[in-house]
Amino acid sequence: MENKRIKIIECPRDAMQGLHDFIPTETKVNYLNQLLKVGFDTIDAGSFVSPKAIPQMRDTAEVFDRLDMSSTHSKLLAIVANKRGADNAVTFDQVTYLGYPLSLSETFQQRNTNRSIETALTDLSEIQNLSLKHGKTLVVYLSMGFGNPYGDPYNADYLDEFTAKLDDIDVKIVSLADTIGVSNADNISLAFETLIPKYQHIEFGAHLHSTPNEIKAKVDAAFTAGCERFDGAIKGFGGCPMAKDDLTGNMATEQMLAYFNENNVDLGLNQHAFDEAIQMSGGVFG
């Protein structure tokens, strides 16, 4: 199989944010510093959001200030949910990417942020301008990216029309996110085959959720359709509550890496550092 430049985005923020017990700042810093040694393209490391909404991330600023960026090629991504969060995020030199969650589902957008998609797009335009002013790159995560349970519109034409709105404000990276585990090989293929040929100047990513036995098929569907950016979390932590075999969690990074190794895709990662991070993850997530 032809080699592509595959970007692996490790997402400890997504894995941590739903945990009830607060992870000590020191533990977060040590774990993230280990991940920085692995060679991931990007680490989704924290978020600048209301501490009332996501108390686990209330120490993101302190964590970022304590990370050792001196000998890593990895870039940091911080999630923001509004302009106030973006104002905070752009002050950190070590942050390259601002990630903004935007829903394809009107119902979910209202439930998640108490605002309409139209209002969210206006916010997004302001955040894009702020990002460009400060030399940051905006990554838009399209939640409900493979369908929704509410009966809201979802088909190839709607996905195309929605993406065109992001293109109008010059968004360069769009990641389709499987918020509730509805992705399968067919709708993954359809989504990326619809978007990638038409918007060749946009980098499309896959933030998929999966049970362990479906990971290979889902990664293969996205990869075969031309996706070159994949989000994961060690051991599949996050997504729905800690991923047991019968639950849908984040894509387990180690299983994604196994797929790419089987297909002779060199990701350029430090395997020893990755193994160390896997060992550390047990002490972080319990």
PDB file of N, CA and C in Angstrom, residues 8 23 72 104 126 154 156 177 191 196 221 281:
ATOM      1  N   ILE A   8      -0.934  11.272  13.714  1.00  0.00           N
ATOM      2  CA  ILE A   8      -1.618  10.704  14.865  1.00  0.00           C
ATOM      3  C   ILE A   8      -1.741  11.796  15.930  1.00  0.00           C
ATOM      4  N   ILE A  23      -7.622  14.609  38.624  1.00  0.00           N
ATOM      5  CA  ILE A  23      -6.266  14.096  38.448  1.00  0.00           C
ATOM      6  C   ILE A  23      -5.298  15.194  38.892  1.00  0.00           C
ATOM      7  N   THR A  72      10.759  18.221  21.711  1.00  0.00           N
ATOM      8  CA  THR A  72       9.681  17.484  21.057  1.00  0.00           C
ATOM      9  C   THR A  72       9.309  18.152  19.753  1.00  0.00           C
ATOM     10  N   LEU A 104     -23.046  19.191  13.723  1.00  0.00           N
ATOM     11  CA  LEU A 104     -23.872  19.098  12.528  1.00  0.00           C
ATOM     12  C   LEU A 104     -25.351  18.987  12.878  1.00  0.00           C
ATOM     13  N   GLU A 126     -15.292  34.597  14.488  1.00  0.00           N
ATOM     14  CA  GLU A 126     -14.512  35.489  15.350  1.00  0.00           C
ATOM     15  C   GLU A 126     -13.275  34.768  15.894  1.00  0.00           C
ATOM     16  N   TYR A 154     -28.991  14.711   8.022  1.00  0.00           N
ATOM     17  CA  TYR A 154     -27.642  14.181   7.829  1.00  0.00           C
ATOM     18  C   TYR A 154     -27.634  13.339   6.557  1.00  0.00           C
ATOM     19  N   ALA A 156     -25.008  13.123   2.576  1.00  0.00           N
ATOM     20  CA  ALA A 156     -23.795  13.603   1.913  1.00  0.00           C
ATOM     21  C   ALA A 156     -23.930  15.063   1.483  1.00  0.00           C
ATOM     22  N   ALA A 177     -16.167  14.040  13.960  1.00  0.00           N
ATOM     23  CA  ALA A 177     -16.179  13.409  15.278  1.00  0.00           C
ATOM     24  C   ALA A 177     -17.423  12.552  15.448  1.00  0.00           C
ATOM     25  N   ALA A 191     -18.577   9.712   4.114  1.00  0.00           N
ATOM     26  CA  ALA A 191     -18.243  11.066   4.559  1.00  0.00           C
ATOM     27  C   ALA A 191     -16.935  11.547   3.940  1.00  0.00           C
ATOM     28  N   ILE A 196     -13.207  14.841   0.779  1.00  0.00           N
ATOM     29  CA  ILE A 196     -11.785  14.963   0.460  1.00  0.00           C
ATOM     30  C   ILE A 196     -11.523  15.359  -0.995  1.00  0.00           C
ATOM     31  N   ALA A 221     -11.527   2.091   6.808  1.00  0.00           N
ATOM     32  CA  ALA A 221     -12.479   2.824   5.973  1.00  0.00           C
ATOM     33  C   ALA A 221     -12.035   4.269   5.776  1.00  0.00           C
ATOM     34  N   SER A 281      -0.192   5.224  31.920  1.00  0.00           N
ATOM     35  CA  SER A 281      -1.627   5.532  31.804  1.00  0.00           C
ATOM     36  C   SER A 281      -2.457   4.867  32.899  1.00  0.00           C
TER      37      SER A 281
END
